[in-house]
PDB file of C-alpha atoms and ligand atoms in Angstrom:
ATOM      1  CA  UNK A  27       0.100   0.260  -0.166  1.00  0.00           C
ATOM      2  CA  UNK A  28       0.726   3.419  -0.520  1.00  0.00           C
ATOM      3  CA  UNK A  29       0.404   6.315   2.088  1.00  0.00           C
ATOM      4  CA  UNK A  30       0.617  10.376   0.882  1.00  0.00           C
ATOM      5  CA  UNK A  31       0.425  12.741   2.903  1.00  0.00           C
ATOM      6  CA  UNK A  32      -1.590  15.808   1.820  1.00  0.00           C
ATOM      7  CA  UNK A  33      -0.143  18.365   4.525  1.00  0.00           C
ATOM      8  CA  UNK A  34      -1.658  18.984   8.343  1.00  0.00           C
ATOM      9  CA  UNK A  35      -3.515  16.046   9.339  1.00  0.00           C
ATOM     10  CA  UNK A  36      -4.500  14.300   5.883  1.00  0.00           C
ATOM     11  CA  UNK A  37      -3.154  11.360   4.740  1.00  0.00           C
ATOM     12  CA  UNK A  38      -4.515   9.145   1.497  1.00  0.00           C
ATOM     13  CA  UNK A  39      -3.888   5.160   1.678  1.00  0.00           C
ATOM     14  CA  UNK A  40      -4.035   3.459  -1.592  1.00  0.00           C
ATOM     15  CA  UNK A  41      -3.888  -0.395  -1.073  1.00  0.00           C
ATOM     16  CA  UNK A  42      -4.551  -2.245  -4.698  1.00  0.00           C
ATOM     17  CA  UNK A  43      -8.263  -1.657  -4.731  1.00  0.00           C
ATOM     18  CA  UNK A  44      -9.480   0.963  -2.872  1.00  0.00           C
ATOM     19  CA  UNK A  45      -8.456   4.686  -1.217  1.00  0.00           C
ATOM     20  CA  UNK A  46      -9.039   6.082   1.772  1.00  0.00           C
ATOM     21  CA  UNK A  47      -8.188   9.933   2.771  1.00  0.00           C
ATOM     22  CA  UNK A  48      -8.095  10.971   6.276  1.00  0.00           C
ATOM     23  CA  UNK A  49      -8.790  13.932   7.493  1.00  0.00           C
ATOM     24  CA  UNK A  50      -9.339  15.940   4.306  1.00  0.00           C
ATOM     25  CA  UNK A  51      -8.267  19.684   4.912  1.00  0.00           C
ATOM     26  CA  UNK A  52      -7.333  21.249   1.381  1.00  0.00           C
ATOM     27  CA  UNK A  53      -9.431  24.033   0.834  1.00  0.00           C
ATOM     28  CA  UNK A  54      -7.783  26.730   2.733  1.00  0.00           C
ATOM     29  CA  UNK A  55      -5.056  24.901   3.035  1.00  0.00           C
ATOM     30  CA  UNK A  56      -1.520  26.747   1.851  1.00  0.00           C
ATOM     31  CA  UNK A  57       0.217  23.568   1.885  1.00  0.00           C
ATOM     32  CA  UNK A  58      -1.958  21.454   0.058  1.00  0.00           C
ATOM     33  CA  UNK A  59      -0.309  19.610  -2.575  1.00  0.00           C
ATOM     34  CA  UNK A  60      -3.643  19.025  -4.453  1.00  0.00           C
ATOM     35  CA  UNK A  61      -7.015  20.222  -5.132  1.00  0.00           C
ATOM     36  CA  UNK A  62     -10.138  18.883  -3.388  1.00  0.00           C
ATOM     37  CA  UNK A  63     -11.539  18.300  -6.727  1.00  0.00           C
ATOM     38  CA  UNK A  64      -8.740  15.975  -8.232  1.00  0.00           C
ATOM     39  CA  UNK A  65      -8.954  13.828  -4.794  1.00  0.00           C
ATOM     40  CA  UNK A  66     -10.527  10.137  -5.850  1.00  0.00           C
ATOM     41  CA  UNK A  67     -11.355   8.028  -2.300  1.00  0.00           C
ATOM     42  CA  UNK A  68     -13.715   5.127  -1.445  1.00  0.00           C
ATOM     43  CA  UNK A  69     -13.295   5.977   2.138  1.00  0.00           C
ATOM     44  CA  UNK A  70     -13.100   9.074   4.419  1.00  0.00           C
ATOM     45  CA  UNK A  71     -11.851   8.804   7.951  1.00  0.00           C
ATOM     46  CA  UNK A  72     -12.540  12.051  10.270  1.00  0.00           C
ATOM     47  CA  UNK A  73     -11.014  11.819  13.675  1.00  0.00           C
ATOM     48  CA  UNK A  74     -12.844  14.747  14.905  1.00  0.00           C
ATOM     49  CA  UNK A  75     -14.934  17.404  13.975  1.00  0.00           C
ATOM     50  CA  UNK A  76     -12.861  20.577  13.426  1.00  0.00           C
ATOM     51  CA  UNK A  77     -12.602  22.653  10.302  1.00  0.00           C
ATOM     52  CA  UNK A  78      -9.003  21.449   9.657  1.00  0.00           C
ATOM     53  CA  UNK A  79      -9.723  18.019   9.727  1.00  0.00           C
ATOM     54  CA  UNK A  80     -13.732  18.223   8.384  1.00  0.00           C
ATOM     55  CA  UNK A  81     -12.596  20.564   5.603  1.00  0.00           C
ATOM     56  CA  UNK A  82     -13.325  19.614   2.050  1.00  0.00           C
ATOM     57  CA  UNK A  83     -15.203  15.985   3.247  1.00  0.00           C
ATOM     58  CA  UNK A  84     -18.963  16.922   1.580  1.00  0.00           C
ATOM     59  CA  UNK A  85     -17.504  18.118  -1.482  1.00  0.00           C
ATOM     60  CA  UNK A  86     -15.114  14.940  -1.874  1.00  0.00           C
ATOM     61  CA  UNK A  87     -18.393  12.413  -0.350  1.00  0.00           C
ATOM     62  CA  UNK A  88     -20.440  14.111  -3.049  1.00  0.00           C
ATOM     63  CA  UNK A  89     -18.468  13.851  -6.131  1.00  0.00           C
ATOM     64  CA  UNK A  90     -16.901  10.568  -5.072  1.00  0.00           C
ATOM     65  CA  UNK A  91     -19.650   8.773  -3.564  1.00  0.00           C
ATOM     66  CA  UNK A  92     -16.811   7.766  -0.363  1.00  0.00           C
ATOM     67  CA  UNK A  93     -18.501   6.523   2.760  1.00  0.00           C
ATOM     68  CA  UNK A  94     -17.629   8.937   5.594  1.00  0.00           C
ATOM     69  CA  UNK A  95     -16.276   7.127   9.138  1.00  0.00           C
ATOM     70  CA  UNK A  96     -16.423   8.458  11.591  1.00  0.00           C
ATOM     71  CA  UNK A  97     -17.331   8.577  15.433  1.00  0.00           C
ATOM     72  CA  UNK A  98     -21.329   8.891  16.510  1.00  0.00           C
ATOM     73  CA  UNK A  99     -21.920  11.983  16.368  1.00  0.00           C
ATOM     74  CA  UNK A 100     -20.188  13.136  13.028  1.00  0.00           C
ATOM     75  CA  UNK A 101     -20.990  10.237  11.094  1.00  0.00           C
ATOM     76  CA  UNK A 102     -25.217  11.051  12.278  1.00  0.00           C
ATOM     77  CA  UNK A 103     -24.441  14.609  11.324  1.00  0.00           C
ATOM     78  CA  UNK A 104     -23.308  13.259   7.246  1.00  0.00           C
ATOM     79  CA  UNK A 105     -26.125  10.675   7.242  1.00  0.00           C
ATOM     80  CA  UNK A 106     -29.140  13.069   7.723  1.00  0.00           C
ATOM     81  CA  UNK A 107     -27.445  15.168   4.728  1.00  0.00           C
ATOM     82  CA  UNK A 108     -27.745  11.999   2.623  1.00  0.00           C
ATOM     83  CA  UNK A 109     -24.177  11.274   2.494  1.00  0.00           C
ATOM     84  CA  UNK A 110     -23.027   7.286   2.913  1.00  0.00           C
ATOM     85  CA  UNK A 111     -21.306   6.540   6.520  1.00  0.00           C
ATOM     86  CA  UNK A 112     -20.623   4.172   9.168  1.00  0.00           C
ATOM     87  CA  UNK A 113     -20.293   5.221  12.747  1.00  0.00           C
ATOM     88  CA  UNK A 114     -17.812   3.676  15.519  1.00  0.00           C
ATOM     89  CA  UNK A 115     -17.190   4.143  19.222  1.00  0.00           C
ATOM     90  CA  UNK A 116     -13.924   4.374  21.319  1.00  0.00           C
ATOM     91  CA  UNK A 117     -12.502   1.174  21.449  1.00  0.00           C
ATOM     92  CA  UNK A 118     -14.710  -0.042  18.732  1.00  0.00           C
ATOM     93  CA  UNK A 119     -13.556  -1.333  15.212  1.00  0.00           C
ATOM     94  CA  UNK A 120     -15.111  -2.554  12.116  1.00  0.00           C
ATOM     95  CA  UNK A 121     -13.685  -4.637   8.951  1.00  0.00           C
ATOM     96  CA  UNK A 122     -14.236  -2.674   5.715  1.00  0.00           C
ATOM     97  CA  UNK A 123     -13.541  -4.064   2.202  1.00  0.00           C
ATOM     98  CA  UNK A 124      -9.808  -2.467   2.414  1.00  0.00           C
ATOM     99  CA  UNK A 125      -9.281  -3.617   5.922  1.00  0.00           C
ATOM    100  CA  UNK A 126     -10.271  -2.935  10.041  1.00  0.00           C
ATOM    101  CA  UNK A 127     -10.563   0.735  11.493  1.00  0.00           C
ATOM    102  CA  UNK A 128     -10.718   1.346  15.328  1.00  0.00           C
ATOM    103  CA  UNK A 129     -11.030   4.617  17.084  1.00  0.00           C
ATOM    104  CA  UNK A 130      -9.401   5.696  19.424  1.00  0.00           C
ATOM    105  CA  UNK A 131      -9.003   7.702  22.378  1.00  0.00           C
ATOM    106  CA  UNK A 132      -7.352  10.838  21.776  1.00  0.00           C
ATOM    107  CA  UNK A 133      -7.260  14.126  24.531  1.00  0.00           C
ATOM    108  CA  UNK A 134      -8.873  17.084  22.397  1.00  0.00           C
ATOM    109  CA  UNK A 135     -12.072  18.428  21.456  1.00  0.00           C
ATOM    110  CA  UNK A 136     -14.424  18.171  18.787  1.00  0.00           C
ATOM    111  CA  UNK A 137     -17.065  20.594  17.403  1.00  0.00           C
ATOM    112  CA  UNK A 138     -18.348  22.307  14.154  1.00  0.00           C
ATOM    113  CA  UNK A 139     -19.998  25.706  13.578  1.00  0.00           C
ATOM    114  CA  UNK A 140     -23.646  26.279  12.134  1.00  0.00           C
ATOM    115  CA  UNK A 141     -24.409  29.037   9.823  1.00  0.00           C
ATOM    116  CA  UNK A 142     -24.656  31.020  12.620  1.00  0.00           C
ATOM    117  CA  UNK A 143     -20.895  30.293  13.890  1.00  0.00           C
ATOM    118  CA  UNK A 144     -22.254  28.196  16.696  1.00  0.00           C
ATOM    119  CA  UNK A 145     -20.428  25.590  17.971  1.00  0.00           C
ATOM    120  CA  UNK A 146     -22.251  22.056  17.106  1.00  0.00           C
ATOM    121  CA  UNK A 147     -21.201  19.076  19.107  1.00  0.00           C
ATOM    122  CA  UNK A 148     -19.439  16.841  17.064  1.00  0.00           C
ATOM    123  CA  UNK A 149     -19.058  13.516  19.804  1.00  0.00           C
ATOM    124  CA  UNK A 150     -15.393  12.627  21.343  1.00  0.00           C
ATOM    125  CA  UNK A 151     -12.503  13.412  19.392  1.00  0.00           C
ATOM    126  CA  UNK A 152     -10.527   9.969  18.331  1.00  0.00           C
ATOM    127  CA  UNK A 153      -7.328   8.633  17.089  1.00  0.00           C
ATOM    128  CA  UNK A 154      -7.823   5.792  14.146  1.00  0.00           C
ATOM    129  CA  UNK A 155      -6.030   2.736  14.356  1.00  0.00           C
ATOM    130  CA  UNK A 156      -6.115   1.130  10.452  1.00  0.00           C
ATOM    131  CA  UNK A 157      -4.797  -2.605  10.054  1.00  0.00           C
ATOM    132  CA  UNK A 158      -4.580  -3.115   6.317  1.00  0.00           C
ATOM    133  CA  UNK A 159      -2.809  -5.925   4.687  1.00  0.00           C
ATOM    134  CA  UNK A 160      -1.622  -6.957   8.115  1.00  0.00           C
ATOM    135  CA  UNK A 161       0.009  -3.686   9.137  1.00  0.00           C
ATOM    136  CA  UNK A 162      -0.936  -1.547  11.698  1.00  0.00           C
ATOM    137  CA  UNK A 163      -0.937   2.455  10.831  1.00  0.00           C
ATOM    138  CA  UNK A 164      -2.074   4.809  13.930  1.00  0.00           C
ATOM    139  CA  UNK A 165      -3.345   7.949  13.007  1.00  0.00           C
ATOM    140  CA  UNK A 166      -3.055  10.039  16.281  1.00  0.00           C
ATOM    141  CA  UNK A 167      -5.847  12.949  15.414  1.00  0.00           C
ATOM    142  CA  UNK A 168      -5.658  15.987  17.666  1.00  0.00           C
ATOM    143  CA  UNK A 169      -4.349  15.414  21.200  1.00  0.00           C
ATOM    144  CA  UNK A 170      -1.956  15.300  23.559  1.00  0.00           C
ATOM    145  CA  UNK A 171       0.304  12.276  24.562  1.00  0.00           C
ATOM    146  CA  UNK A 172      -1.294  10.224  27.251  1.00  0.00           C
ATOM    147  CA  UNK A 173      -0.143   6.588  28.788  1.00  0.00           C
ATOM    148  CA  UNK A 174      -2.773   4.789  26.671  1.00  0.00           C
ATOM    149  CA  UNK A 175      -0.342   4.816  24.064  1.00  0.00           C
ATOM    150  CA  UNK A 176       1.771   2.290  25.558  1.00  0.00           C
ATOM    151  CA  UNK A 177      -1.752  -0.374  25.360  1.00  0.00           C
ATOM    152  CA  UNK A 178      -2.868   0.571  21.755  1.00  0.00           C
ATOM    153  CA  UNK A 179       1.314  -0.251  20.754  1.00  0.00           C
ATOM    154  CA  UNK A 180       0.783  -3.254  22.641  1.00  0.00           C
ATOM    155  CA  UNK A 181      -2.563  -4.501  21.235  1.00  0.00           C
ATOM    156  CA  UNK A 182      -1.353  -3.150  17.470  1.00  0.00           C
ATOM    157  CA  UNK A 183       2.212  -3.321  17.073  1.00  0.00           C
ATOM    158  CA  UNK A 184       2.670  -0.057  14.767  1.00  0.00           C
ATOM    159  CA  UNK A 185       4.665   0.051  11.400  1.00  0.00           C
ATOM    160  CA  UNK A 186       3.706   3.978  11.570  1.00  0.00           C
ATOM    161  CA  UNK A 187       2.145   6.196  13.295  1.00  0.00           C
ATOM    162  CA  UNK A 188       0.967   9.542  12.191  1.00  0.00           C
ATOM    163  CA  UNK A 189       1.687  12.050  15.317  1.00  0.00           C
ATOM    164  CA  UNK A 190       1.076  15.534  15.345  1.00  0.00           C
ATOM    165  CA  UNK A 191       4.177  17.836  16.290  1.00  0.00           C
ATOM    166  CA  UNK A 192       2.901  21.350  15.965  1.00  0.00           C
ATOM    167  CA  UNK A 193       2.290  22.272  19.754  1.00  0.00           C
ATOM    168  CA  UNK A 194      -0.439  25.019  20.742  1.00  0.00           C
ATOM    169  CA  UNK A 195      -3.381  22.993  19.477  1.00  0.00           C
ATOM    170  CA  UNK A 196      -1.951  19.463  20.227  1.00  0.00           C
ATOM    171  CA  UNK A 197       1.139  17.788  21.201  1.00  0.00           C
ATOM    172  CA  UNK A 198       4.684  19.201  20.569  1.00  0.00           C
ATOM    173  CA  UNK A 199       7.951  17.833  19.644  1.00  0.00           C
ATOM    174  CA  UNK A 200       8.751  17.348  23.155  1.00  0.00           C
ATOM    175  CA  UNK A 201       5.000  14.960  24.084  1.00  0.00           C
ATOM    176  CA  UNK A 202       5.527  13.483  20.733  1.00  0.00           C
ATOM    177  CA  UNK A 203       8.905  11.615  21.578  1.00  0.00           C
ATOM    178  CA  UNK A 204       7.469  10.627  24.475  1.00  0.00           C
ATOM    179  CA  UNK A 205       4.079   9.083  22.211  1.00  0.00           C
ATOM    180  CA  UNK A 206       7.105   7.277  20.264  1.00  0.00           C
ATOM    181  CA  UNK A 207       8.651   6.081  23.272  1.00  0.00           C
ATOM    182  CA  UNK A 208       5.109   4.433  24.409  1.00  0.00           C
ATOM    183  CA  UNK A 209       3.725   3.504  20.594  1.00  0.00           C
ATOM    184  CA  UNK A 210       6.769   1.844  19.896  1.00  0.00           C
ATOM    185  CA  UNK A 211       6.143   2.547  16.134  1.00  0.00           C
ATOM    186  CA  UNK A 212       8.937   1.606  13.414  1.00  0.00           C
ATOM    187  CA  UNK A 213       7.885   4.608  11.640  1.00  0.00           C
ATOM    188  CA  UNK A 214       6.688   8.344  12.936  1.00  0.00           C
ATOM    189  CA  UNK A 215       5.117  10.687  10.017  1.00  0.00           C
ATOM    190  CA  UNK A 216       4.751  13.884  11.403  1.00  0.00           C
ATOM    191  CA  UNK A 217       1.708  15.932  10.893  1.00  0.00           C
ATOM    192  CA  UNK A 218      -0.043  18.978  11.866  1.00  0.00           C
ATOM    193  CA  UNK A 219       2.635  21.384  11.522  1.00  0.00           C
ATOM    194  CA  UNK A 220       3.647  24.348   9.431  1.00  0.00           C
ATOM    195  CA  UNK A 221       0.150  24.895   8.267  1.00  0.00           C
ATOM    196  CA  UNK A 222      -0.447  27.722  10.518  1.00  0.00           C
ATOM    197  CA  UNK A 223       1.633  30.430  12.388  1.00  0.00           C
ATOM    198  CA  UNK A 224       1.056  29.283  15.773  1.00  0.00           C
ATOM    199  CA  UNK A 225       2.084  25.332  14.850  1.00  0.00           C
ATOM    200  CA  UNK A 226       5.426  25.793  13.176  1.00  0.00           C
ATOM    201  CA  UNK A 227       8.111  23.077  14.159  1.00  0.00           C
ATOM    202  CA  UNK A 228      10.513  21.181  12.766  1.00  0.00           C
ATOM    203  CA  UNK A 229      10.654  17.532  12.463  1.00  0.00           C
ATOM    204  CA  UNK A 230      14.691  17.170  12.968  1.00  0.00           C
ATOM    205  CA  UNK A 231      14.068  18.232  16.074  1.00  0.00           C
ATOM    206  CA  UNK A 232      11.652  14.744  16.678  1.00  0.00           C
ATOM    207  CA  UNK A 233      14.158  12.884  14.598  1.00  0.00           C
ATOM    208  CA  UNK A 234      17.115  13.978  16.791  1.00  0.00           C
ATOM    209  CA  UNK A 235      15.574  13.341  20.265  1.00  0.00           C
ATOM    210  CA  UNK A 236      14.638  10.132  18.797  1.00  0.00           C
ATOM    211  CA  UNK A 237      18.203   8.852  17.852  1.00  0.00           C
ATOM    212  CA  UNK A 238      18.994   5.393  19.174  1.00  0.00           C
ATOM    213  CA  UNK A 239      15.715   4.181  19.085  1.00  0.00           C
ATOM    214  CA  UNK A 240      13.901   1.811  17.118  1.00  0.00           C
ATOM    215  CA  UNK A 241      12.019   4.101  15.758  1.00  0.00           C
ATOM    216  CA  UNK A 242      12.647   6.288  12.578  1.00  0.00           C
ATOM    217  CA  UNK A 243      10.773   9.796  11.918  1.00  0.00           C
ATOM    218  CA  UNK A 244       9.939  10.000   8.334  1.00  0.00           C
ATOM    219  CA  UNK A 245       9.169  13.402   7.495  1.00  0.00           C
ATOM    220  CA  UNK A 246       7.206  13.530   4.395  1.00  0.00           C
ATOM    221  CA  UNK A 247       6.525  16.959   2.467  1.00  0.00           C
ATOM    222  CA  UNK A 248       3.017  17.414   1.090  1.00  0.00           C
ATOM    223  CA  UNK A 249       2.181  15.487  -1.597  1.00  0.00           C
ATOM    224  CA  UNK A 250       5.064  13.238  -0.669  1.00  0.00           C
ATOM    225  CA  UNK A 251       4.229   9.353  -0.329  1.00  0.00           C
ATOM    226  CA  UNK A 252       5.893   6.378   1.800  1.00  0.00           C
ATOM    227  CA  UNK A 253       5.483   2.673   0.436  1.00  0.00           C
ATOM    228  CA  UNK A 254       4.025   0.127   3.130  1.00  0.00           C
TER     229      UNK A 254
HETATM  230 NI1   NI B 315      -8.567  19.938  16.304  1.00  0.00          NI
HETATM  231 MN1   MN B 316      -6.562  20.216  14.123  1.00  0.00          MN
END
């Protein structure tokens, strides 16, 4: 399978038969390497309801017919608008045609503005574990580091973890290094940084902090891909 980093928290995973898009924030994102009009996918996974994660979900799902996978509240929100959805609860997983998706906890919040700008409750924020072709990929969503990451890594030995490093809204470099020690992934792709001034970060600092461990930091530029 191939994972392409599309900037911010967005990644596209392509298997032999399916394409899975996570947190498609492309419109209004200066780092996005592709227009939302050009993305093809069969499934869209959303970690939480914030605008920099829901992003272009409606437009892409309308054009492609993709099924939206998220927590119960976000799935219901899109289902009421006529989209194909699949809702999950934390700790729960479901086996889709491409592989298994399971939601984990994340320490953050989850809301989406309505037409008046009032924040609508969008359930609890999540991380996601994908198991595809026998390999586990963890997308942490927006979160701080938390001790249960040790449990995530123990139950799902990780090939790859996508971890936020931008600080301010999520963990920064130091917490991401601690997350790496708990999760023990073979590789980390840093996400959620450099999109805005508030979340400037240098992934090389994380790589330096993890020297001598079994975890390799792979800092993908927007549009770059990794074969797994
Ligand atoms: Ni967020
Ligand atoms: Mn975010």
